[in-house]
Coordinates of C-alpha atoms and ligand atoms in Angstrom, one line a residue:
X119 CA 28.4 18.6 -4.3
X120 CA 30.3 15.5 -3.9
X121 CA 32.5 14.5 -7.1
X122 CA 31.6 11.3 -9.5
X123 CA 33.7 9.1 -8.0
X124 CA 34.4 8.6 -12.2
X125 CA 36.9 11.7 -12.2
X126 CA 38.9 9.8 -9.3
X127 CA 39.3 6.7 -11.6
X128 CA 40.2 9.4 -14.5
X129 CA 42.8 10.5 -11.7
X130 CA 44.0 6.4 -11.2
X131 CA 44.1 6.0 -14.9
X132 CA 46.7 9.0 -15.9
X133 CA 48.9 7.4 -12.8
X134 CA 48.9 4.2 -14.2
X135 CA 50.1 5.6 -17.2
X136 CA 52.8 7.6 -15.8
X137 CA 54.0 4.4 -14.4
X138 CA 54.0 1.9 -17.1
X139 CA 55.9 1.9 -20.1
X140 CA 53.8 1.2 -23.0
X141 CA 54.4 -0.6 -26.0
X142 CA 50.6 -1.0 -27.8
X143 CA 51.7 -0.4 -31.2
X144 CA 48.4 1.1 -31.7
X145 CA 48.1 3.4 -28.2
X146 CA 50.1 7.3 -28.2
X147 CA 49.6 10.2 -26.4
X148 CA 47.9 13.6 -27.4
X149 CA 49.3 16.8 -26.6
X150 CA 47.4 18.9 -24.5
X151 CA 45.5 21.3 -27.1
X152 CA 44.0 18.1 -28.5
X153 CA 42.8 17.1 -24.9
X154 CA 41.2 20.7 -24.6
X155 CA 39.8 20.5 -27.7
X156 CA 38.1 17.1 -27.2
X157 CA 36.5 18.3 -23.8
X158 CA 35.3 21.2 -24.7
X159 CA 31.3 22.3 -25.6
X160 CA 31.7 21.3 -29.1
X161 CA 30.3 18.3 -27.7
X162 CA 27.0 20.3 -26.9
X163 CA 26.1 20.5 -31.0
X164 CA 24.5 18.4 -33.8
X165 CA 25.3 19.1 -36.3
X166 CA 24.2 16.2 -39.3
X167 CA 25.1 16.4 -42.6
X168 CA 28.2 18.2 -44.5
X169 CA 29.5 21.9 -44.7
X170 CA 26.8 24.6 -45.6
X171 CA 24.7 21.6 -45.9
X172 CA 23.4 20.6 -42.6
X173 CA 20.2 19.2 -41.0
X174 CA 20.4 21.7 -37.4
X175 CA 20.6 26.0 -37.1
X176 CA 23.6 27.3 -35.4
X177 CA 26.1 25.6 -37.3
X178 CA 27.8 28.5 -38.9
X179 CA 31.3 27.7 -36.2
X180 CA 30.9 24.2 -36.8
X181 CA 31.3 24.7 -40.2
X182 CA 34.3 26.9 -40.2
X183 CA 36.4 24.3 -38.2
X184 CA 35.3 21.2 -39.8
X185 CA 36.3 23.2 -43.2
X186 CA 39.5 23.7 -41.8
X187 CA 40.0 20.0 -40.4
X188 CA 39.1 19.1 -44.0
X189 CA 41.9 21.3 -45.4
X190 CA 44.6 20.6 -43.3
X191 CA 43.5 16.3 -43.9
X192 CA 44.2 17.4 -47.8
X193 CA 47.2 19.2 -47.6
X194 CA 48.4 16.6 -44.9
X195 CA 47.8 13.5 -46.7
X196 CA 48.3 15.3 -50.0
X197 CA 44.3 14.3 -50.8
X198 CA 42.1 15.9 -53.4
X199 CA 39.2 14.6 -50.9
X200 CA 38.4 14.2 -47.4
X201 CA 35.5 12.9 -44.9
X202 CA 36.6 13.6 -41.5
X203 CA 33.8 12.4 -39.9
X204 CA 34.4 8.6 -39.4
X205 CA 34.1 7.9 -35.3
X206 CA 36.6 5.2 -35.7
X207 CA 38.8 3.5 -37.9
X208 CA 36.2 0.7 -38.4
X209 CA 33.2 2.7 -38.9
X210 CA 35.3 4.5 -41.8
X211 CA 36.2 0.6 -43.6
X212 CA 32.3 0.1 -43.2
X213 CA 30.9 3.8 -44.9
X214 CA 33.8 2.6 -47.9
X215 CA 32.5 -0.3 -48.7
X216 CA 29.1 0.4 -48.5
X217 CA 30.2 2.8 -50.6
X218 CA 30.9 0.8 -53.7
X219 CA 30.0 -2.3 -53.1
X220 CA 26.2 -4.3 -52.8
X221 CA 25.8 -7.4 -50.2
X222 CA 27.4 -10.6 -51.3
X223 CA 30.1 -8.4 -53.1
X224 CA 33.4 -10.2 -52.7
X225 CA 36.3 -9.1 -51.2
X226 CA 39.9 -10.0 -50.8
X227 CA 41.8 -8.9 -47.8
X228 CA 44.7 -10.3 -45.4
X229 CA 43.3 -12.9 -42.7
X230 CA 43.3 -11.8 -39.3
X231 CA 45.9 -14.4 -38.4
X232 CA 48.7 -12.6 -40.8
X233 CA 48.0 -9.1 -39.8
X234 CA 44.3 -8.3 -41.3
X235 CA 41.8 -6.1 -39.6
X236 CA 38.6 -7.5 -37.6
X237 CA 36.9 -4.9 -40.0
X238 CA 38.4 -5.9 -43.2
X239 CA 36.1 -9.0 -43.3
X240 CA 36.7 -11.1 -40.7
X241 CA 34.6 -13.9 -39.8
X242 CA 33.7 -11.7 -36.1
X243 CA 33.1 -8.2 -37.9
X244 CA 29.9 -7.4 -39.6
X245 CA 31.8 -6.8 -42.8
X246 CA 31.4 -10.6 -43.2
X247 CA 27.9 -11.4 -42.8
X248 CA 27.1 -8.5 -45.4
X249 CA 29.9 -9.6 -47.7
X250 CA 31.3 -12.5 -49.2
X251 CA 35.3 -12.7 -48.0
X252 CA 38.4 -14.3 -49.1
X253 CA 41.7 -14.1 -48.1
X254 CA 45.0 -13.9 -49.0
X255 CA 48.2 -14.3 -45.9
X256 CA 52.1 -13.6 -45.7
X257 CA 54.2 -16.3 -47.1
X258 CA 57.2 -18.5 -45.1
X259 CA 59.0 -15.9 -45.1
X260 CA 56.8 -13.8 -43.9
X261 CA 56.2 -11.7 -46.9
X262 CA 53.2 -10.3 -48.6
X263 CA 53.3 -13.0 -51.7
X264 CA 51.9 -10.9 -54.4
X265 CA 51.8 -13.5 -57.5
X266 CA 49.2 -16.0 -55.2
X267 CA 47.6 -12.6 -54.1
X268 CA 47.1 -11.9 -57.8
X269 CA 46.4 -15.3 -58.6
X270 CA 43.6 -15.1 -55.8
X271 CA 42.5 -11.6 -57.2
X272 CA 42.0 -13.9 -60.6
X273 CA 40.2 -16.3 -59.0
X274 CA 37.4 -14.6 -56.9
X275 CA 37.5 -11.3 -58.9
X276 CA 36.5 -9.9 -56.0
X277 CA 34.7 -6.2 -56.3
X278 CA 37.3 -4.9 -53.7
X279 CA 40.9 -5.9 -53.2
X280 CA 41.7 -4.5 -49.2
X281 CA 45.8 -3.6 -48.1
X282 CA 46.5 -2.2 -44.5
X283 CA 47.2 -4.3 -41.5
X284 CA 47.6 -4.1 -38.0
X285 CA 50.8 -6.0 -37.3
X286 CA 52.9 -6.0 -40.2
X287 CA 56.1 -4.7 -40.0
X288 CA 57.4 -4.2 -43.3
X289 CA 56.5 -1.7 -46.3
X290 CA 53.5 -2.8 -48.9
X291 CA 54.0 -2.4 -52.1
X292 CA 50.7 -0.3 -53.2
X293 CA 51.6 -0.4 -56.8
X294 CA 51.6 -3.6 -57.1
X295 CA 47.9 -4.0 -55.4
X296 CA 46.3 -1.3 -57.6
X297 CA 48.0 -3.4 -60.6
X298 CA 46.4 -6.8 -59.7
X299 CA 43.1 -4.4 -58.5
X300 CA 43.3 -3.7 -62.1
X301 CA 43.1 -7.3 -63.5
X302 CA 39.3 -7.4 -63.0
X303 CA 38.6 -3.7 -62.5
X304 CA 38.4 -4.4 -58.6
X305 CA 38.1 -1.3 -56.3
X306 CA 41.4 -0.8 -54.4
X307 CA 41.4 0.2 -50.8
X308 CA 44.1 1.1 -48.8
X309 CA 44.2 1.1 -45.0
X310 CA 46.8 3.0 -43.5
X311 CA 45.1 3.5 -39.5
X312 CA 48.7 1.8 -38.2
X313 CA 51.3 3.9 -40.3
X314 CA 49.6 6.9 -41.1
X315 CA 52.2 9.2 -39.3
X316 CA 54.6 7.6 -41.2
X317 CA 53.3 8.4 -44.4
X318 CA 52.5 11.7 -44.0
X319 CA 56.3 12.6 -42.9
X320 CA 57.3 10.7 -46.1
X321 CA 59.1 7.8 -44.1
X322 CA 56.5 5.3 -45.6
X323 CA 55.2 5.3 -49.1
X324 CA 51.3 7.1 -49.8
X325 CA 49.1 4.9 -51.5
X326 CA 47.1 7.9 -52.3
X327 CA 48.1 7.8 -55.8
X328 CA 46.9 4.1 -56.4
X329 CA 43.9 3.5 -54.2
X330 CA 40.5 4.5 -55.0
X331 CA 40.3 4.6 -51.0
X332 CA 41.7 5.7 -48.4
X333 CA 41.0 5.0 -44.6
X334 CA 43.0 5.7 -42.0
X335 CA 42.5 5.9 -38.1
X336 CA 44.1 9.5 -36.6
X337 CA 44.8 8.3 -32.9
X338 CA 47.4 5.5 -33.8
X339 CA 50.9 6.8 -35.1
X340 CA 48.9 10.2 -36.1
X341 CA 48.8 10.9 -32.7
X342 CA 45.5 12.6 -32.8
X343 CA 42.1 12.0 -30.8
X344 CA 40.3 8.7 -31.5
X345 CA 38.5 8.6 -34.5
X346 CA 38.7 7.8 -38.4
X347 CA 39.0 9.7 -41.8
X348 CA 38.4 8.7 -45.6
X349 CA 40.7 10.0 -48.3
X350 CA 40.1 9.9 -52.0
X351 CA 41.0 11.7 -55.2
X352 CA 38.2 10.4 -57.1
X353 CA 35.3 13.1 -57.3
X354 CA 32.7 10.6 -57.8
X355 CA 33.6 8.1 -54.9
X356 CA 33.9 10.8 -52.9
X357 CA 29.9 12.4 -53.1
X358 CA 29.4 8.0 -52.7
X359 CA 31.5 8.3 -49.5
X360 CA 30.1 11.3 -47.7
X361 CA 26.5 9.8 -48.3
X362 CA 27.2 6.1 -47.0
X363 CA 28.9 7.9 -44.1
X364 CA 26.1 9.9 -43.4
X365 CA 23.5 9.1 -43.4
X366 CA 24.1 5.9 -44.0
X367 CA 26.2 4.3 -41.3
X368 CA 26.6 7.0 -38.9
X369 CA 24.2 10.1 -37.0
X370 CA 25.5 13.5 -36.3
X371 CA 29.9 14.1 -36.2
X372 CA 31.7 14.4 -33.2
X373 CA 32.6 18.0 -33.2
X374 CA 34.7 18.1 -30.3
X375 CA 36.7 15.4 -31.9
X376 CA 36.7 17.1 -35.4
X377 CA 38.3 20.0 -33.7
X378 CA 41.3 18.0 -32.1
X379 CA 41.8 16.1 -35.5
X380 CA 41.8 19.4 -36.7
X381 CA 44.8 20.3 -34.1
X382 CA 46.4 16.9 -34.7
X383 CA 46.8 17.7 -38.6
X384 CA 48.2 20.6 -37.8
X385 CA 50.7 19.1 -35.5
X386 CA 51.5 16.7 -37.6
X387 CA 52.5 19.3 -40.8
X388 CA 55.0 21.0 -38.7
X389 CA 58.8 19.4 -39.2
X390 CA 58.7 18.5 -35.0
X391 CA 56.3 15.8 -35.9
X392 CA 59.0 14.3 -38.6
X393 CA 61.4 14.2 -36.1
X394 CA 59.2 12.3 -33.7
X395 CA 58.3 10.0 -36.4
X396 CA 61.8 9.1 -37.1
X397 CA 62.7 8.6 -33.8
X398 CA 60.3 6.0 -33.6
X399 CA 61.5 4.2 -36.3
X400 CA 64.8 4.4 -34.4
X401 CA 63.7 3.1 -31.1
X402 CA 61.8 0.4 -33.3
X403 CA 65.2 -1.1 -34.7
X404 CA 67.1 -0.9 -31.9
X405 CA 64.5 -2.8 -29.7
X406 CA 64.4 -5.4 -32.9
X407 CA 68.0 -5.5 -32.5
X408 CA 68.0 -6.8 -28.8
X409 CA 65.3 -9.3 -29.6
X410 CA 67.1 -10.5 -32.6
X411 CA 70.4 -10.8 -30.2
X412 CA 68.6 -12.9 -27.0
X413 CA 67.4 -15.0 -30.6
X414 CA 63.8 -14.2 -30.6
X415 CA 62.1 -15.4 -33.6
X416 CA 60.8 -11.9 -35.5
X417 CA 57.5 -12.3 -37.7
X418 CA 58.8 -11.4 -40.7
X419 CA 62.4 -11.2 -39.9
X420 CA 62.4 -7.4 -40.0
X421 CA 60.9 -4.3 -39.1
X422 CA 60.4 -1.2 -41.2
X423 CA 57.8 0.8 -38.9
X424 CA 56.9 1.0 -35.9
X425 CA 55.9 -2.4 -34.6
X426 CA 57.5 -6.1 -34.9
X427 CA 55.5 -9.2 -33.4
X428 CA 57.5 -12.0 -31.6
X429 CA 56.8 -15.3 -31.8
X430 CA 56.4 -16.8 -28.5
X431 CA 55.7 -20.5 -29.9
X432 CA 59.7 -22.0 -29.0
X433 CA 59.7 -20.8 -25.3
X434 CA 56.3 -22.0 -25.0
X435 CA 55.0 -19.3 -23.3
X436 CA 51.1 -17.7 -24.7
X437 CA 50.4 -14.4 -25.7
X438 CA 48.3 -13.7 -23.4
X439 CA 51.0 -15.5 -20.4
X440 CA 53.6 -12.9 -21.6
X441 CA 50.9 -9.8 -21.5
X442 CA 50.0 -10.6 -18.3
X443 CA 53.4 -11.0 -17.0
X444 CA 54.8 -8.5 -18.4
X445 CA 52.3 -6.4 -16.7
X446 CA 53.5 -7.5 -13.3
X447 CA 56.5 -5.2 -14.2
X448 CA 54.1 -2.1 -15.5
X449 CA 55.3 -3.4 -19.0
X450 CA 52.0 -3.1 -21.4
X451 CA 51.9 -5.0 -24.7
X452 CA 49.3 -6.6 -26.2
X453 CA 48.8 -10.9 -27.1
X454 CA 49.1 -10.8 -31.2
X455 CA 48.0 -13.8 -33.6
X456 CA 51.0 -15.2 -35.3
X457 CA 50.3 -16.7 -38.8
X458 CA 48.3 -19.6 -38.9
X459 CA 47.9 -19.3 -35.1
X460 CA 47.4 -22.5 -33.4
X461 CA 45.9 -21.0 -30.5
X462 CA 42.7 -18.8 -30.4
X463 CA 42.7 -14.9 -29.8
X464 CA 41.9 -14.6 -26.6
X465 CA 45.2 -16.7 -26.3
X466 CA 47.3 -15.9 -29.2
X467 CA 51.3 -17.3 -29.9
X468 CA 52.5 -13.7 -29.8
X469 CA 52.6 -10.4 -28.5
X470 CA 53.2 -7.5 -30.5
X471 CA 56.0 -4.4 -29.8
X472 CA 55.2 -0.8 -30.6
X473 CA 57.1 2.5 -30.1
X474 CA 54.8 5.3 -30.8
X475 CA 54.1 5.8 -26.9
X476 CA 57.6 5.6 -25.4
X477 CA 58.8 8.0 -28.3
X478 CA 56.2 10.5 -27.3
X479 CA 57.3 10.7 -23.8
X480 CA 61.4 11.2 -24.9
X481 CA 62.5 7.7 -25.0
X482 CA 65.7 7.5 -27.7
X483 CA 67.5 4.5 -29.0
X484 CA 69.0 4.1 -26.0
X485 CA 66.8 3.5 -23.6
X486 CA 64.7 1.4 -26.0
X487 CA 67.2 -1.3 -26.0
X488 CA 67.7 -1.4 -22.6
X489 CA 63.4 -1.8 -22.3
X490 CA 63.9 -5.0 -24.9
X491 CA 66.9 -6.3 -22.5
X492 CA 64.7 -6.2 -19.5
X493 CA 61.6 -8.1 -22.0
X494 CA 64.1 -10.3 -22.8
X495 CA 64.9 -10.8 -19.3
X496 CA 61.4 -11.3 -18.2
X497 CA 60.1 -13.7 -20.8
X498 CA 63.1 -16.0 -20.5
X499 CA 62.7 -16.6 -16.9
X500 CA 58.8 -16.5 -16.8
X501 CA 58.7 -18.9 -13.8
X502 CA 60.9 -17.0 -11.6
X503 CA 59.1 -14.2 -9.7
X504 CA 62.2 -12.9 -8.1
X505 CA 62.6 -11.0 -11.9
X506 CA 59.3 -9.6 -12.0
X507 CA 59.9 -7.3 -9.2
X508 CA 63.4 -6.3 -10.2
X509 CA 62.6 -5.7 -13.7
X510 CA 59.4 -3.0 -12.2
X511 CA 62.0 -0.8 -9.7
X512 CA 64.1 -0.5 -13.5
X513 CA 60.7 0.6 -15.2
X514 CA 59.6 2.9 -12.5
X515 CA 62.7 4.8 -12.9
X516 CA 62.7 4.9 -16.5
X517 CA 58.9 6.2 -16.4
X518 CA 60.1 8.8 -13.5
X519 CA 62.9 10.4 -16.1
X520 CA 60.8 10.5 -18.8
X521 CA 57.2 11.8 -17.4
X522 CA 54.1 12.3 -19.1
X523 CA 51.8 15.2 -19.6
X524 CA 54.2 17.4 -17.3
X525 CA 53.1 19.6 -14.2
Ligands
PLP823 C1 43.1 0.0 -35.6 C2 42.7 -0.4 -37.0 C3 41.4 -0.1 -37.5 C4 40.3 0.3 -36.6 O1 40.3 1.2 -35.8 P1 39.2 1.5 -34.7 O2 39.3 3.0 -34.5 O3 39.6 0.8 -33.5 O4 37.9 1.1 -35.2 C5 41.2 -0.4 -38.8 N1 42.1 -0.9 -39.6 C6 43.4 -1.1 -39.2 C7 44.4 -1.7 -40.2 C8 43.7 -0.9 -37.9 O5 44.9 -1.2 -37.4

């Protein structure tokens, strides 16, 4: 039997990764159990509803591993409650705040522009045609202004106050959300999907203590398979939870993916994965560094994670310009809003820089400066093609010493 042509592009795909270095703050790579475990016949079973508590026969394995997912989530994120079933970060935001909250509910979260989510409310997502949404932003400085957030929280009293973003580089202050939350009794909801690996290796502050909710991605810094989990210590929200997750917004869990979040959790206990995590925020500030030196303008002026965005807007180059130049030279990043964007997202002012991925292959301090040199490089003389090629042969050889997903 001839083979789907599909498995060849499958084949196209992994070299293309080889051979690019990749900075989408968002992207990683799974080690190989978590691969097995997401192709294997756990995809063959239904298995609706909860532990001990489901709709189909023949769930009695099922149940043992998504019991032991659940675990490991708790112990990991240091959780009295867990819901691993989310398929994705944004169908995990839409189960919390159906949740707690009826249509035309308010909520308060960062605008999209600064940092926010889509599914935190945004005028594309479907979180804002069921809900009513206002918005607080970073300030000059590029800070998150808590006295106009509290003085929006006064305002609107919205039902839910949302923290978490998706490009801001620079540690929240969670205490200081739950303490405006608790101006009008708002629910507090924390989104961690970017910095989750950070958190759970104690090199970013848990909001678990102060938010009623917690949602989190587990393929970003986590480096798990793609999909989403909800985190609470609150009994009572958490029986809400597991019903508006199913079966209210979602059918049957992925158990193959359950299993490799399972692995990832795992992985991510053991005192390898703080190392990694570390090293990331070390690649992070020395690429900073070089961008700060060739006078870049930072978002924010500083990075504390794993991500900065620069602000393209003085060389006058787009987003989406530098993205697809930067391609040429099998450099991936990906077009970013600045605040109060000017241009529209398919366009963007910015581009945003991520470790994770490069860290995961071996990458150290090192070598990511050199990677922000060659950037630097490439964006200053955008016109000239002559740079594009030279700056590939350097990435080539950087992606040939540090390989991916070996023999
Ligand atoms: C990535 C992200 C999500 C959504 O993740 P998907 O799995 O793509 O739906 C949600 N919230 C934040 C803050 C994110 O960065």
């Amino acid at each position: 039997m001839k083979k789907d042509k599909i498995f060849k592009i499958i084949k196209k795909e992994k070299k293309r990764q080889q051979n690019t270095l990749n900075l989408i703050a968002s992207e990683n790579y799974v080690n190989k159990n978590i691969l097995k475990a997401q192709g294997s016949i756990l995809t063959n079973k239904y298995a609706e509803g909860y532990y001990k508590k489901r709709y189909y026969g023949g769930c009695k394995y099922i149940d043992k591993i998504e019991h032991i997912a659940i675990k490991r989530a708790k112990k990991l994120f240091k959780a009295k409650y867990a819901n691993v079933q989310p398929h994705s970060g944004t169908q995990a935001n839409l189960a919390a705040y159906n949740s707690i909250l009826n249509i035309g509910d308010t909520i308060l979260s960062m605008k999209t522009t600064h940092g926010g989510h889509i599914s935190h409310g945004s005028k594309s997502s479907i979180s804002n045609k069921i809900y009513n949404c206002k918005y607080y932003g970073l300030n000059k400085k590029g800070n998150l202004d808590y006295k106009n957030i509290k003085k929006l929280a006064i305002k609107y009293k919205p039902k839910l106050i949302i923290a978490g973003f998706s490009s801001f580089s620079k540690i929240c202050n969670w205490k200081k959300f739950k303490k405006i939350a608790d101006i009008n009794k708002s629910y507090f909801l924390a989104d961690i999907s970017h910095i989750a690996g950070l958190i759970v290796t104690n090199l970013y502050p848990n909001p678990i203590k102060y938010a009623h909710i917690v949602t989190s991605t587990t393929h970003k810094t986590l480096c798990g398979p793609r999909g989403g989990i909800i985190l609470s210590n609150n009994k009572l929200l958490y029986k809400k939870i597991n019903y508006s997750l199913f079966p209210q917004t979602q059918g049957g869990p992925l158990m193959h993916i359950i299993s490799a979040k399972a692995i990832c959790f795992k992985e991510a206990l053991n005192i390898k994965f703080k190392k990694y995590q570390l090293q990331i925020l070390k690649n992070t500030k020395s690429m900073f560094k070089e961008f700060k030196k060739k006078k870049f303008e930072i978002i924010s002026n500083k990075t504390q994670t794993h991500l900065f965005v620069l602000n393209l807007k003085k060389i006058k180059i787009s987003g989406l310009k530098a993205q697809k130049k930067l391609e040429k030279a099998n450099i991936i990043v990906n077009k970013n809003y600045i605040p109060d964007d000017k241009k529209n997202s398919f366009k963007t002012s910015g581009i945003r820089i991520g470790t994770p991925s490069i860290t995961k292959r071996g990458i150290k301090e090192k070598t990511s400066s050199y990677i922000a040199k060659l950037i630097c490089k490439l964006l200053i003389n955008i016109k000239k093609k002559k740079y594009i090629y030279k700056i590939k042969k350097k990435v080539k050889k950087i992606c040939k010493k540090y390989p991916l997903y070996k023999k």
